[in-house]
PDB file of C-alpha atoms in Angstrom:
ATOM      1  CA  MET O   1     -12.021 -33.959 -25.931  1.00 52.00           C
ATOM      2  CA  THR O   2     -10.416 -32.190 -22.983  1.00 52.00           C
ATOM      3  CA  ASP O   3      -8.139 -34.190 -20.729  1.00 52.00           C
ATOM      4  CA  PRO O   4      -9.821 -34.063 -17.259  1.00 53.00           C
ATOM      5  CA  SER O   5      -6.461 -33.830 -15.525  1.00 52.00           C
ATOM      6  CA  ARG O   6      -5.882 -30.518 -17.311  1.00 52.00           C
ATOM      7  CA  ALA O   7      -9.371 -29.131 -16.878  1.00 56.00           C
ATOM      8  CA  ARG O   8      -8.555 -27.502 -13.586  1.00 57.00           C
ATOM      9  CA  SER O   9      -5.831 -24.964 -13.344  1.00 54.00           C
ATOM     10  CA  PRO O  10      -3.831 -24.760 -10.138  1.00 59.00           C
ATOM     11  CA  GLN O  11      -5.301 -22.273  -7.727  1.00 66.00           C
ATOM     12  CA  ARG O  12      -3.312 -19.143  -7.250  1.00 67.00           C
ATOM     13  CA  THR O  13      -2.748 -17.814  -3.788  1.00 73.00           C
ATOM     14  CA  ARG O  14      -4.118 -14.307  -3.747  1.00 74.00           C
ATOM     15  CA  ARG O  15      -3.419 -11.608  -1.259  1.00 74.00           C
ATOM     16  CA  PRO O  16      -6.559 -10.481   0.539  1.00 71.00           C
ATOM     17  CA  ARG O  17      -8.072  -7.244  -0.720  1.00 86.00           C
ATOM     18  CA  ALA O  18      -7.310  -4.107   1.280  1.00 88.00           C
ATOM     19  CA  ASP O  19     -10.903  -3.817   2.496  1.00 90.00           C
ATOM     20  CA  ALA O  20     -10.893  -7.464   3.607  1.00 90.00           C
ATOM     21  CA  LEU O  21      -7.733  -6.858   5.640  1.00 94.00           C
ATOM     22  CA  ARG O  22      -9.254  -3.718   7.115  1.00 96.00           C
ATOM     23  CA  ASN O  23     -12.440  -5.583   8.051  1.00 97.00           C
ATOM     24  CA  TYR O  24     -10.395  -8.396   9.609  1.00 97.00           C
ATOM     25  CA  GLU O  25      -8.522  -5.914  11.808  1.00 96.00           C
ATOM     26  CA  ARG O  26     -11.717  -4.061  12.718  1.00 98.00           C
ATOM     27  CA  LEU O  27     -13.344  -7.346  13.714  1.00 98.00           C
ATOM     28  CA  LEU O  28     -10.383  -8.268  15.914  1.00 98.00           C
ATOM     29  CA  ASP O  29     -10.429  -4.849  17.588  1.00 98.00           C
ATOM     30  CA  ALA O  30     -14.186  -5.068  18.138  1.00 98.00           C
ATOM     31  CA  ALA O  31     -13.903  -8.609  19.511  1.00 98.00           C
ATOM     32  CA  ASP O  32     -11.114  -7.540  21.853  1.00 97.00           C
ATOM     33  CA  ALA O  33     -13.263  -4.743  23.283  1.00 98.00           C
ATOM     34  CA  ALA O  34     -16.422  -6.882  23.461  1.00 98.00           C
ATOM     35  CA  PHE O  35     -14.664  -9.813  25.136  1.00 96.00           C
ATOM     36  CA  ARG O  36     -13.149  -7.448  27.709  1.00 96.00           C
ATOM     37  CA  GLU O  37     -16.575  -5.959  28.459  1.00 97.00           C
ATOM     38  CA  HIS O  38     -18.785  -9.057  28.232  1.00 96.00           C
ATOM     39  CA  GLY O  39     -16.471 -12.063  28.321  1.00 94.00           C
ATOM     40  CA  THR O  40     -16.191 -14.648  25.584  1.00 87.00           C
ATOM     41  CA  GLU O  41     -19.982 -14.943  25.401  1.00 91.00           C
ATOM     42  CA  ALA O  42     -20.200 -11.467  23.840  1.00 96.00           C
ATOM     43  CA  SER O  43     -22.713 -11.320  21.006  1.00 97.00           C
ATOM     44  CA  LEU O  44     -21.209 -11.981  17.588  1.00 98.00           C
ATOM     45  CA  GLU O  45     -23.850  -9.688  16.113  1.00 98.00           C
ATOM     46  CA  GLY O  46     -22.696  -6.991  18.536  1.00 98.00           C
ATOM     47  CA  ILE O  47     -19.078  -7.527  17.533  1.00 98.00           C
ATOM     48  CA  ALA O  48     -19.973  -7.184  13.850  1.00 99.00           C
ATOM     49  CA  ARG O  49     -22.016  -4.055  14.572  1.00 98.00           C
ATOM     50  CA  ARG O  50     -19.158  -2.553  16.607  1.00 98.00           C
ATOM     51  CA  ALA O  51     -16.766  -3.267  13.730  1.00 98.00           C
ATOM     52  CA  GLY O  52     -19.163  -1.649  11.268  1.00 98.00           C
ATOM     53  CA  VAL O  53     -19.615  -4.767   9.159  1.00 98.00           C
ATOM     54  CA  ALA O  54     -22.444  -7.181   8.419  1.00 98.00           C
ATOM     55  CA  ILE O  55     -22.676 -10.435  10.370  1.00 98.00           C
ATOM     56  CA  GLY O  56     -21.971 -12.277   7.105  1.00 98.00           C
ATOM     57  CA  THR O  57     -18.618 -10.504   6.895  1.00 98.00           C
ATOM     58  CA  LEU O  58     -17.748 -11.731  10.388  1.00 98.00           C
ATOM     59  CA  TYR O  59     -18.658 -15.301   9.417  1.00 98.00           C
ATOM     60  CA  GLY O  60     -16.703 -14.927   6.184  1.00 97.00           C
ATOM     61  CA  HIS O  61     -13.566 -14.401   8.249  1.00 97.00           C
ATOM     62  CA  PHE O  62     -14.398 -16.565  11.263  1.00 98.00           C
ATOM     63  CA  PRO O  63     -16.705 -19.587  11.003  1.00 97.00           C
ATOM     64  CA  ASN O  64     -17.508 -19.506  14.723  1.00 97.00           C
ATOM     65  CA  ARG O  65     -16.773 -17.835  18.067  1.00 96.00           C
ATOM     66  CA  ARG O  66     -13.884 -20.197  18.794  1.00 96.00           C
ATOM     67  CA  ALA O  67     -12.141 -19.253  15.534  1.00 98.00           C
ATOM     68  CA  LEU O  68     -12.588 -15.547  16.301  1.00 98.00           C
ATOM     69  CA  ALA O  69     -11.186 -15.933  19.824  1.00 96.00           C
ATOM     70  CA  ALA O  70      -8.270 -18.039  18.547  1.00 97.00           C
ATOM     71  CA  ALA O  71      -7.400 -15.459  15.879  1.00 97.00           C
ATOM     72  CA  LEU O  72      -7.570 -12.683  18.456  1.00 96.00           C
ATOM     73  CA  LEU O  73      -5.234 -14.541  20.810  1.00 95.00           C
ATOM     74  CA  ARG O  74      -2.842 -15.425  17.986  1.00 95.00           C
ATOM     75  CA  GLU O  75      -2.720 -11.855  16.614  1.00 90.00           C
ATOM     76  CA  ARG O  76      -2.357 -10.206  19.997  1.00 84.00           C
ATOM     77  CA  HIS O  77       0.247 -12.721  21.159  1.00 80.00           C
ATOM     78  CA  THR O  78       2.291 -12.088  18.015  1.00 79.00           C
ATOM     79  CA  ALA O  79       2.087  -8.340  18.670  1.00 67.00           C
ATOM     80  CA  LEU O  80       3.624  -8.798  22.116  1.00 62.00           C
TER      81      LEU O  80
END
């Protein structure tokens, strides 16, 4: 019988795939442009379309509008 405490292996921290990083950056760039043009109520579908990704990809990176805006502020603030 397998010891339940050993059944699960520790999760490894993986680096995101190159395409995932590229999509993340494209989403931030698209959100930046959309928020400048339309304010923070810009369509998430429009942001995904502008980034060239599916809406599911956007939600895979950002669970909601607030998370997207927070990531944009954090990334852009760090760049300054």
